[in-house]
Short mmCIF file of C-alpha atoms and ligand atoms in Angstrom, two decimals:
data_model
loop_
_atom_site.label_atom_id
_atom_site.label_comp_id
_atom_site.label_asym_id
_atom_site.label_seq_id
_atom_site.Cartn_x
_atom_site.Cartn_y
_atom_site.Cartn_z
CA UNK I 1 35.71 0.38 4.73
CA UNK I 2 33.36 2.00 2.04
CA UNK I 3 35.10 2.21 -1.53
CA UNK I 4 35.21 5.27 -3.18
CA UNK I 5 36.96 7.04 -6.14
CA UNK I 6 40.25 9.28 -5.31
CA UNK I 7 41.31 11.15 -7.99
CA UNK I 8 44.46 12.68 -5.91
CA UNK I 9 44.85 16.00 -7.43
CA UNK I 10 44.31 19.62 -6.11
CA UNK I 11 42.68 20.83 -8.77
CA UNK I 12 39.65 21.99 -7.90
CA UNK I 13 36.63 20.95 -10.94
CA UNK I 14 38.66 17.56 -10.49
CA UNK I 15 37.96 17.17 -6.34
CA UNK I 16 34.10 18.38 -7.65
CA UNK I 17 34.15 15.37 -9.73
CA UNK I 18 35.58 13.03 -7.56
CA UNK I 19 33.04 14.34 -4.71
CA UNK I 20 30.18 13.57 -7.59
CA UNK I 21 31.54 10.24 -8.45
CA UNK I 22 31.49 9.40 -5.02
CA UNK I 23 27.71 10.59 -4.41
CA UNK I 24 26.29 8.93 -6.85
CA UNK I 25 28.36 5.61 -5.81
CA UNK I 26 26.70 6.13 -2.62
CA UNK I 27 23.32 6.75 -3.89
CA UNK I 28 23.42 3.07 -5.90
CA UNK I 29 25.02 1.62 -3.17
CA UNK I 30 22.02 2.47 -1.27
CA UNK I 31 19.75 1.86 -4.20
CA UNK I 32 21.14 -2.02 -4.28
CA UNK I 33 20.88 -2.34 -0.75
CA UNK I 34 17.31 -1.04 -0.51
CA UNK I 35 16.54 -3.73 -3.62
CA UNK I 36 18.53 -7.04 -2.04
CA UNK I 37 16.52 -6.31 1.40
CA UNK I 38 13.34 -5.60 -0.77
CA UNK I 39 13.72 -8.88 -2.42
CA UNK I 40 14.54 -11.28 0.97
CA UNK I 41 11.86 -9.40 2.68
CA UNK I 42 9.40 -10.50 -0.49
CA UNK I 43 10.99 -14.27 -0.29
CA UNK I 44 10.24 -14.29 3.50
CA UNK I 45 6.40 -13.43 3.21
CA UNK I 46 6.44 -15.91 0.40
CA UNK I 47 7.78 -18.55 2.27
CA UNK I 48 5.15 -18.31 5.22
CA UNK I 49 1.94 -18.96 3.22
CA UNK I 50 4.00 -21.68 0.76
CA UNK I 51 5.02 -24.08 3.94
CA UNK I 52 1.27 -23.12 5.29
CA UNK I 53 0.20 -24.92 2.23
CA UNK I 54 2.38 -27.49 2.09
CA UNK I 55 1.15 -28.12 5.47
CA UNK I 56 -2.21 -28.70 4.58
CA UNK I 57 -1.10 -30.62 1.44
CA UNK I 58 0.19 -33.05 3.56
CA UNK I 59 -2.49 -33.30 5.97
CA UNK I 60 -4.97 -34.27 2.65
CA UNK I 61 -2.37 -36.29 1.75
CA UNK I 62 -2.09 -38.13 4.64
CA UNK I 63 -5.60 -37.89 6.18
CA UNK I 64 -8.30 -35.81 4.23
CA UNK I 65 -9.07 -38.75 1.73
CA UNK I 66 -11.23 -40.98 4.00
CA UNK I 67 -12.00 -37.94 6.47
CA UNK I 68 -14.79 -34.98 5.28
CA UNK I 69 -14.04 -32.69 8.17
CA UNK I 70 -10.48 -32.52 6.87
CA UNK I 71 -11.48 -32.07 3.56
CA UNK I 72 -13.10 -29.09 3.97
CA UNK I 73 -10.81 -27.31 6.51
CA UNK I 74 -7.75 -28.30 4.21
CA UNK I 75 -9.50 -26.62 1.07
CA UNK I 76 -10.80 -23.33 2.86
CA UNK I 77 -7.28 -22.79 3.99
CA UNK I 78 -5.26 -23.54 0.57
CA UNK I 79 -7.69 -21.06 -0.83
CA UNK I 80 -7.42 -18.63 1.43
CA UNK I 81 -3.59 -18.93 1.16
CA UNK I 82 -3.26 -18.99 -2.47
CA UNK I 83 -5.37 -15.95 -2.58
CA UNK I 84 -3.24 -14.02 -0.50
CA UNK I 85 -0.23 -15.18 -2.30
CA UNK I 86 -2.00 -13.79 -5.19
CA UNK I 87 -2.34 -10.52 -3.98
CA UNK I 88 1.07 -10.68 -2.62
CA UNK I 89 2.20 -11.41 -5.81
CA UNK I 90 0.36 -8.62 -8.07
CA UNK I 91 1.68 -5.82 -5.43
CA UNK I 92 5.24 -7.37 -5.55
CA UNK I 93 5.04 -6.68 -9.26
CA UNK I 94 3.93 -3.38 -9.05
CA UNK I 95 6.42 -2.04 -6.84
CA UNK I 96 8.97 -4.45 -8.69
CA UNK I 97 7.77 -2.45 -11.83
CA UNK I 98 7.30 1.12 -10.63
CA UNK I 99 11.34 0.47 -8.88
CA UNK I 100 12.50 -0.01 -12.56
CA UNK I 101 10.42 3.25 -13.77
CA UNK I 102 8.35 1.08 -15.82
CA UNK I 103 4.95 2.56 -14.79
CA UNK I 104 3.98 5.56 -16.21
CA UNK I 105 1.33 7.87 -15.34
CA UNK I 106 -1.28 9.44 -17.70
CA UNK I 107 -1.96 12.79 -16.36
CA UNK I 108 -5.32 14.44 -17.19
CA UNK I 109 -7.88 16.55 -15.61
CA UNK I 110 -10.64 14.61 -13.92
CA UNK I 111 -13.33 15.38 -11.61
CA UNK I 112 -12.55 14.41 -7.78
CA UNK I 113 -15.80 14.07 -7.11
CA UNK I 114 -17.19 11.47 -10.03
CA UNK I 115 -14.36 9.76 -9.09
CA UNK I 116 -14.90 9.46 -5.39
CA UNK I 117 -18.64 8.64 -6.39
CA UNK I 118 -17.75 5.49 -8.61
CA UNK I 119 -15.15 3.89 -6.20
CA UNK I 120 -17.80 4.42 -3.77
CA UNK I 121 -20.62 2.75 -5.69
CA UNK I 122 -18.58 0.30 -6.42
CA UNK I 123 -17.48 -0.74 -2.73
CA UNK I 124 -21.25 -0.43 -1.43
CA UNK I 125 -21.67 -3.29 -4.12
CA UNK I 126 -18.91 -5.47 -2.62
CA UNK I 127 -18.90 -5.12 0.70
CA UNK I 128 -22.28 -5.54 2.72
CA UNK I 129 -21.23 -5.45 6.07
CA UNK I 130 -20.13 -2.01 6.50
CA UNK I 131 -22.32 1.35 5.63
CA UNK I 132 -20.67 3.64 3.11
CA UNK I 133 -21.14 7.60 3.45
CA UNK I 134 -20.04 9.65 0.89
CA UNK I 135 -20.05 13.39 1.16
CA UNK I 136 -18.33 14.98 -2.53
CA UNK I 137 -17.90 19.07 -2.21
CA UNK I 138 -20.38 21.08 -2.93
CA UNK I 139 -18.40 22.32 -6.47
CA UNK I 140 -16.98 19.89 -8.28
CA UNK I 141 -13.27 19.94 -7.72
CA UNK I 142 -11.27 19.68 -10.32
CA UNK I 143 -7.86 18.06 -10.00
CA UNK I 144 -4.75 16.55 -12.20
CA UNK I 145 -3.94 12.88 -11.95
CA UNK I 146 -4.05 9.30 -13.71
CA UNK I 147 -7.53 8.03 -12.71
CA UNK I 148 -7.29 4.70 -13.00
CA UNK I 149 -4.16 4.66 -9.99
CA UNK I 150 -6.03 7.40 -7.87
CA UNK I 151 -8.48 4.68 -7.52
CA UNK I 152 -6.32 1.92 -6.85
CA UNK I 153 -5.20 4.35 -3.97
CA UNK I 154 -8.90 5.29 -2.86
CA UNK I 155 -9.18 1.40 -2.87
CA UNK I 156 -5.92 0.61 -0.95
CA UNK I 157 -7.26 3.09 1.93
CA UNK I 158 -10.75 1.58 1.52
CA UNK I 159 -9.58 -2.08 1.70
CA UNK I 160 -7.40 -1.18 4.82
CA UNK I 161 -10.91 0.86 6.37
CA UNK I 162 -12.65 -2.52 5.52
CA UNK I 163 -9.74 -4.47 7.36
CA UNK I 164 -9.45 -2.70 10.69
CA UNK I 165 -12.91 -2.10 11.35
CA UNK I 166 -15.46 -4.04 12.85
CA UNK I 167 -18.52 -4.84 10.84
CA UNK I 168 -21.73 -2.86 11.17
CA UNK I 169 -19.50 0.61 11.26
CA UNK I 170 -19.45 3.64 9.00
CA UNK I 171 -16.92 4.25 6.44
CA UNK I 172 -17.01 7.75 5.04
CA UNK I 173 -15.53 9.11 1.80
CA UNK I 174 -15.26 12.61 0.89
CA UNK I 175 -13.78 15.36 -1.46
CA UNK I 176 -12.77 18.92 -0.56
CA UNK I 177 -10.91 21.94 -1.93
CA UNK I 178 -8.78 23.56 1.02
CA UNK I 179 -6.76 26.79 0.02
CA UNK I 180 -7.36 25.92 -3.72
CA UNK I 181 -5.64 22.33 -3.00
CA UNK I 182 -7.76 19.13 -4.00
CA UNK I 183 -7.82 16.46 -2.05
CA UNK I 184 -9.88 13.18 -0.93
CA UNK I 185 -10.64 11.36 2.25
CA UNK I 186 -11.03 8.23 3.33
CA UNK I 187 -12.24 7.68 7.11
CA UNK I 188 -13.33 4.75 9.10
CA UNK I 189 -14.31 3.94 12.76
CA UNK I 190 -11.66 1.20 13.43
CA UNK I 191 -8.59 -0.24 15.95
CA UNK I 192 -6.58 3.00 14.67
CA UNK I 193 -3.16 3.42 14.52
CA UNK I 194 -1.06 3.64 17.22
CA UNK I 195 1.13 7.08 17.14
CA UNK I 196 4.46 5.34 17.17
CA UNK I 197 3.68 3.27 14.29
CA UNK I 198 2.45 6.14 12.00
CA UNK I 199 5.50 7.22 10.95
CA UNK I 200 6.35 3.46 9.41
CA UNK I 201 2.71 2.74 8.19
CA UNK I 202 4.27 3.19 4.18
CA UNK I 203 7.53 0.98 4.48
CA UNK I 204 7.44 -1.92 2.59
CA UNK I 205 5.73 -4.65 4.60
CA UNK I 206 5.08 -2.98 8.02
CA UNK I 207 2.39 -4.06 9.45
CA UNK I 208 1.34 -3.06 13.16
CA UNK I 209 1.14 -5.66 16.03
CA UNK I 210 -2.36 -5.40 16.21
CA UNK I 211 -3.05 -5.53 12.33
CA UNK I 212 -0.62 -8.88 12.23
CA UNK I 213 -2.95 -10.02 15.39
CA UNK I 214 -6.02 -9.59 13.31
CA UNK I 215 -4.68 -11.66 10.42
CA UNK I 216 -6.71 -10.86 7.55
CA UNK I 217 -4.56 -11.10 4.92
CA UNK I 218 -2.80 -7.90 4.89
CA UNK I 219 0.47 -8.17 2.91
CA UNK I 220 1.99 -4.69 4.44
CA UNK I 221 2.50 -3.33 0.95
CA UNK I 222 -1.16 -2.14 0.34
CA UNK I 223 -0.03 1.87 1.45
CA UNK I 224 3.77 2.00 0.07
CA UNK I 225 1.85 1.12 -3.25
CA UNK I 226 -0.37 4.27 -2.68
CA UNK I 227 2.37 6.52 -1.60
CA UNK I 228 4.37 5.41 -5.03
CA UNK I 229 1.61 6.92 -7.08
CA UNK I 230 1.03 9.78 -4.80
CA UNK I 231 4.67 10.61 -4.92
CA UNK I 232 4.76 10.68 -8.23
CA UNK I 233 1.72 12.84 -8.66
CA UNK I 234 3.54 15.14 -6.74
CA UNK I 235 0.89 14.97 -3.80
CA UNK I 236 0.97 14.22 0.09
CA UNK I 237 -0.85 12.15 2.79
CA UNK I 238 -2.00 13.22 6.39
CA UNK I 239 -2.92 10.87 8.73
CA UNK I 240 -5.16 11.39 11.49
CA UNK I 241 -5.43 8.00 14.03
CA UNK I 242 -6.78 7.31 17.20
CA UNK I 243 -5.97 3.98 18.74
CA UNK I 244 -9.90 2.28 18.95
CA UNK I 245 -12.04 5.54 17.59
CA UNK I 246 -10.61 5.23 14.00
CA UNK I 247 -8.43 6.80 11.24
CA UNK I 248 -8.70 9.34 8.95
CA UNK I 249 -6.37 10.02 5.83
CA UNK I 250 -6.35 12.52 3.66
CA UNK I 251 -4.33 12.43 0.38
CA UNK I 252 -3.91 16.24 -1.18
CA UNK I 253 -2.90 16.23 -4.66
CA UNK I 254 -1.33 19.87 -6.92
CA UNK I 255 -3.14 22.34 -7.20
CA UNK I 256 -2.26 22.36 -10.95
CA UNK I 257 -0.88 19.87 -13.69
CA UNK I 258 3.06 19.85 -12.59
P1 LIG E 1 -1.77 -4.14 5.16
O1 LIG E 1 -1.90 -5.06 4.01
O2 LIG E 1 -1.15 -4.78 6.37
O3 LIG E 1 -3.05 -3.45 5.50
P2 LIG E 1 -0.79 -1.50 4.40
O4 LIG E 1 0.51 -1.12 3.80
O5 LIG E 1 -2.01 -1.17 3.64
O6 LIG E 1 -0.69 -3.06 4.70
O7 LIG E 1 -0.88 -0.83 5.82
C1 LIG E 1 0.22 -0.92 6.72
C2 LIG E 1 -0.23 -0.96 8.16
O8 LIG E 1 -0.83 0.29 8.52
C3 LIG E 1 -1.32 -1.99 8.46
O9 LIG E 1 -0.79 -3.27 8.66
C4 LIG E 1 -1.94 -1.42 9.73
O10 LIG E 1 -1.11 -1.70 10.84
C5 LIG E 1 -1.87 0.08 9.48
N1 LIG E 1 -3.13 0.62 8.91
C6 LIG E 1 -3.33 1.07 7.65
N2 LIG E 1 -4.58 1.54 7.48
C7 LIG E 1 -5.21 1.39 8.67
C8 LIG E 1 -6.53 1.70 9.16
N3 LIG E 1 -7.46 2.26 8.37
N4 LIG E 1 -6.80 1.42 10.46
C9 LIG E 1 -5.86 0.87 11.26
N5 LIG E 1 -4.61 0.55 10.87
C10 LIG E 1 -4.28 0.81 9.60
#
């Protein structure tokens, strides 16, 4: 049975406070339970690429010295795993961060569109095997937010774009001002998401069957990190998905500083 405070009296501001006693004992009971799953969750995708490694650590151990072909396979893969367990790492910390209200958000007015343009420069630098569209508003749109994370989310939704789509197709950014309400777009021509998954695509480490079949590298926390920071600039996603013609999502953000 759940344990809870009862104060055993009629009186009425008492029963209020026992009933608000008892909330927020719920609330951190939920809180804790959220954080212990949250942390065997992280140890379980930790513990795939460390025995992965291991593996291969053994195999050089055992074989790779005298044999080139081993060599080579055995290095590729330990840096392809340590690199993801990089990644897995910084976004663990984030979230591990933002969960203890560490990371704090500096609010200005920026222009959508110079932002959109310099994330978008800067993937058409990286990444050579896809072709990059952008189409900003015609007015610049002027919204409210901490620049340096609505990048990291126009990144997040770019890396996933890169992910799920196969080379050679068009990714297309934009910016738009709908009913006074800012908001960018990132779109790609990829495997899509299936409708029943949609709902769970910003949980902590979901990843869809056919993303896991893929297997390139995802961690599954890439888009709860990007909700966190649109959450807390008070803005929303929409998420438009067709199952092998491609996603499209939108993030709005306030109309005005909150
Ligand atoms: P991951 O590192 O696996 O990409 P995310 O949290 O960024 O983790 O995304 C969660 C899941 O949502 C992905 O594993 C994939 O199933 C789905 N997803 C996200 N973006 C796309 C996209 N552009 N196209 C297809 N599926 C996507």
């Amino acid at each position: 049975a759940k344990e809870g405070v009862r104060l055993r009296t009629g009186n009425a501001e008492m029963i209020q406070l026992e009933n608000s006693i008892n909330n927020l004992l719920d609330r951190m009971r939920d809180s804790y339970r959220q954080q212990s799953r949250f942390v065997s969750d992280a140890s379980h995708e930790l513990r795939t690429p460390l025995s992965v490694l291991q593996g291969y650590v053994n195999m050089l151990d055992r074989w790779g010295k005298n044999d080139e072909k081993i060599l080579d396979e055995s290095i590729d893969a330990i840096k392809s795993e340590t690199q993801h367990m990089q990644k897995l790492v910084e976004q663990l910390l984030f979230l591990a961060r933002s969960d203890s209200g560490k990371t704090k958000l500096n609010i200005q007015a920026i222009s959508l569109n110079d932002m959109m343009q310099e994330v978008y420069e800067e993937s058409t630098m990286i990444d050579h095997k896809h072709k990059y569209i952008f189409k900003p508003a015609k007015e610049d749109i002027q919204a409210y937010g901490d620049i340096s994370m609505l990048k990291q989310t126009v990144r997040i939704l770019l890396d996933n774009a890169v992910k799920y789509t196969p080379e050679g197709s068009s990714i297309i950014l934009k910016t738009m001002l709908t009913n006074n309400t800012p908001s960018f777009i990132v779109q790609d021509e990829g495997i899509g998401i299936r409708g029943n998954d949609i709902p769970h695509v910003f949980e902590r480490f979901f990843r869809s069957d056919p993303a896991r079949r893929k297997d390139n590298g995802g961690t599954g926390l890439g888009l709860s990190i990007a909700k966190w920071i649109i959450d807390k600039h008070g803005g929303y996603f929409s998420i438009l998905s067709r199952e092998d013609i491609g996603t499209r999502i939108t993030v709005s953000l306030p109309q005005k500083n909150l």
